[in-house]
């Protein structure tokens, strides 16, 4: 079964390949984020990938890397542009909600706005780090708990990614 995130990336990649001129397809500005998608000790990492798309005065860049450890999966990505701006709406500081199966919160971590969601029953969730007004780092995961996921997210250099996103 294909991961939803992978399906979205594939759809954007196909759209970009079909709609953009050759010069725009050749531009691989997502590669500036690839060095920040680091190895995670104990995890098997796929090759980083991404895409850059420009049209009608707006642009979007994604860089992503998938990791596996047994049945557990982690996807790290950097996203810039309008989709990132939409995701940033969830990072307002101080939000916290907890039910029997769901935890959601926002907080400042190392000077960065961080939003976290975690579904207990499926051991899955996402961490979103606000980098700039139009850039985010995300870590989505399944098969691990939220504390381990936060530890993994901390292995990525958010400040360096933020500097590259500016």
Short mmCIF file of C-alpha atoms in Angstrom, two decimals:
data_model
loop_
_atom_site.label_atom_id
_atom_site.label_comp_id
_atom_site.label_asym_id
_atom_site.label_seq_id
_atom_site.Cartn_x
_atom_site.Cartn_y
_atom_site.Cartn_z
CA UNK A 1 0.00 0.00 0.00
CA UNK A 2 1.42 3.40 -0.95
CA UNK A 3 1.94 5.96 1.79
CA UNK A 4 -0.40 8.98 1.36
CA UNK A 5 2.53 11.39 1.65
CA UNK A 6 4.37 9.55 -1.14
CA UNK A 7 1.23 9.66 -3.29
CA UNK A 8 0.99 13.43 -2.82
CA UNK A 9 4.65 13.90 -3.74
CA UNK A 10 4.21 11.72 -6.82
CA UNK A 11 1.14 13.69 -7.90
CA UNK A 12 2.97 17.02 -7.52
CA UNK A 13 6.00 15.62 -9.34
CA UNK A 14 3.83 14.42 -12.23
CA UNK A 15 2.03 17.78 -12.40
CA UNK A 16 5.34 19.59 -12.32
CA UNK A 17 6.86 17.41 -15.04
CA UNK A 18 3.88 17.93 -17.31
CA UNK A 19 3.20 21.62 -16.72
CA UNK A 20 6.60 23.24 -16.40
CA UNK A 21 9.10 24.07 -19.12
CA UNK A 22 12.34 22.06 -19.29
CA UNK A 23 14.35 24.85 -17.61
CA UNK A 24 12.06 24.82 -14.57
CA UNK A 25 12.14 21.00 -14.37
CA UNK A 26 15.93 21.11 -14.49
CA UNK A 27 16.05 23.45 -11.54
CA UNK A 28 16.50 21.26 -8.48
CA UNK A 29 16.36 23.84 -5.70
CA UNK A 30 15.04 21.18 -3.32
CA UNK A 31 18.61 19.86 -3.25
CA UNK A 32 19.64 22.71 -0.95
CA UNK A 33 17.67 20.94 1.81
CA UNK A 34 18.93 17.40 1.13
CA UNK A 35 22.07 17.70 3.34
CA UNK A 36 19.81 18.41 6.31
CA UNK A 37 17.85 15.14 5.90
CA UNK A 38 20.39 13.25 8.00
CA UNK A 39 20.91 9.58 8.77
CA UNK A 40 19.08 8.37 11.87
CA UNK A 41 21.04 5.82 13.92
CA UNK A 42 19.33 2.42 13.87
CA UNK A 43 17.07 3.34 10.94
CA UNK A 44 17.34 2.35 7.27
CA UNK A 45 17.06 5.51 5.17
CA UNK A 46 15.90 5.83 1.59
CA UNK A 47 17.60 8.27 -0.74
CA UNK A 48 16.37 11.85 -0.19
CA UNK A 49 14.14 13.20 -2.94
CA UNK A 50 12.13 16.29 -3.68
CA UNK A 51 10.83 18.74 -6.20
CA UNK A 52 10.64 22.42 -7.01
CA UNK A 53 7.70 23.98 -8.78
CA UNK A 54 7.14 27.54 -9.97
CA UNK A 55 4.05 28.83 -11.68
CA UNK A 56 2.15 32.11 -11.89
CA UNK A 57 4.46 33.94 -9.51
CA UNK A 58 4.40 31.39 -6.71
CA UNK A 59 6.72 28.56 -5.89
CA UNK A 60 6.83 25.43 -3.79
CA UNK A 61 9.78 23.28 -2.78
CA UNK A 62 9.72 19.92 -1.03
CA UNK A 63 12.59 17.76 0.09
CA UNK A 64 11.83 14.48 1.81
CA UNK A 65 13.43 11.31 3.12
CA UNK A 66 11.80 8.11 4.35
CA UNK A 67 13.20 5.91 7.12
CA UNK A 68 12.28 2.40 8.29
CA UNK A 69 13.08 0.29 11.33
CA UNK A 70 11.15 -2.95 11.19
CA UNK A 71 7.47 -2.05 10.97
CA UNK A 72 8.11 1.53 12.17
CA UNK A 73 8.26 4.29 9.56
CA UNK A 74 9.33 7.91 9.68
CA UNK A 75 9.13 10.56 6.95
CA UNK A 76 11.09 13.79 7.31
CA UNK A 77 10.45 16.69 4.97
CA UNK A 78 11.02 20.37 4.37
CA UNK A 79 8.23 22.24 2.62
CA UNK A 80 8.22 25.84 1.42
CA UNK A 81 5.60 27.97 -0.31
CA UNK A 82 1.84 28.24 -0.05
CA UNK A 83 1.29 24.70 1.32
CA UNK A 84 3.72 25.46 4.13
CA UNK A 85 1.89 28.71 4.90
CA UNK A 86 -1.34 26.72 5.30
CA UNK A 87 0.34 24.27 7.65
CA UNK A 88 1.74 27.13 9.73
CA UNK A 89 -1.78 28.11 10.82
CA UNK A 90 -1.64 25.17 13.25
CA UNK A 91 1.46 26.40 15.07
CA UNK A 92 -0.06 29.08 17.28
CA UNK A 93 1.62 28.76 20.63
CA UNK A 94 -0.12 27.36 23.65
CA UNK A 95 -2.71 25.04 22.09
CA UNK A 96 -3.16 21.72 23.89
CA UNK A 97 -5.82 19.02 23.62
CA UNK A 98 -5.93 15.47 24.90
CA UNK A 99 -8.53 12.73 24.56
CA UNK A 100 -8.32 9.03 25.33
CA UNK A 101 -6.72 8.35 21.96
CA UNK A 102 -5.33 11.68 20.72
CA UNK A 103 -2.81 14.24 21.90
CA UNK A 104 -2.31 17.59 20.20
CA UNK A 105 -0.16 20.46 21.38
CA UNK A 106 1.91 23.44 20.35
CA UNK A 107 4.90 24.78 22.19
CA UNK A 108 8.16 26.62 21.73
CA UNK A 109 11.10 24.21 21.54
CA UNK A 110 14.63 25.58 21.18
CA UNK A 111 13.14 28.92 20.12
CA UNK A 112 11.00 27.35 17.38
CA UNK A 113 7.21 26.93 17.23
CA UNK A 114 6.42 23.20 17.23
CA UNK A 115 3.05 21.49 16.75
CA UNK A 116 2.63 17.83 17.64
CA UNK A 117 -0.18 15.34 17.06
CA UNK A 118 -0.19 11.73 18.22
CA UNK A 119 -2.80 8.99 17.91
CA UNK A 120 -2.23 6.49 20.70
CA UNK A 121 -4.10 3.51 19.22
CA UNK A 122 -2.15 3.55 15.94
CA UNK A 123 1.13 4.84 17.40
CA UNK A 124 1.25 7.47 14.69
CA UNK A 125 1.54 11.20 14.47
CA UNK A 126 3.31 14.23 13.11
CA UNK A 127 5.60 16.98 14.31
CA UNK A 128 5.62 20.32 12.50
CA UNK A 129 8.34 22.91 13.10
CA UNK A 130 7.76 26.47 11.88
CA UNK A 131 10.97 27.58 10.15
CA UNK A 132 9.94 30.86 8.49
CA UNK A 133 6.68 32.49 7.42
CA UNK A 134 6.51 30.11 4.46
CA UNK A 135 8.64 27.08 5.40
CA UNK A 136 8.16 24.10 7.72
CA UNK A 137 9.99 20.96 8.74
CA UNK A 138 7.74 17.95 9.32
CA UNK A 139 8.30 14.51 10.75
CA UNK A 140 5.44 12.06 10.30
CA UNK A 141 5.67 8.63 11.87
CA UNK A 142 3.99 5.31 12.56
CA UNK A 143 4.97 2.48 14.89
CA UNK A 144 6.76 4.59 17.51
CA UNK A 145 5.56 6.70 20.41
CA UNK A 146 5.53 10.48 20.44
CA UNK A 147 8.49 10.82 22.80
CA UNK A 148 10.75 8.78 20.52
CA UNK A 149 9.46 10.75 17.52
CA UNK A 150 10.33 14.04 19.22
CA UNK A 151 13.80 12.70 19.94
CA UNK A 152 14.21 11.80 16.27
CA UNK A 153 12.92 15.21 15.15
CA UNK A 154 15.56 16.80 17.37
CA UNK A 155 18.31 15.06 15.38
CA UNK A 156 17.58 17.37 12.45
CA UNK A 157 19.22 20.80 12.66
CA UNK A 158 16.15 23.04 12.61
CA UNK A 159 18.17 26.27 12.85
CA UNK A 160 20.36 25.31 9.88
CA UNK A 161 17.29 24.33 7.84
CA UNK A 162 15.70 27.63 8.84
CA UNK A 163 18.77 29.56 7.64
CA UNK A 164 18.67 27.70 4.30
CA UNK A 165 14.93 28.42 3.92
CA UNK A 166 15.37 32.19 4.24
#
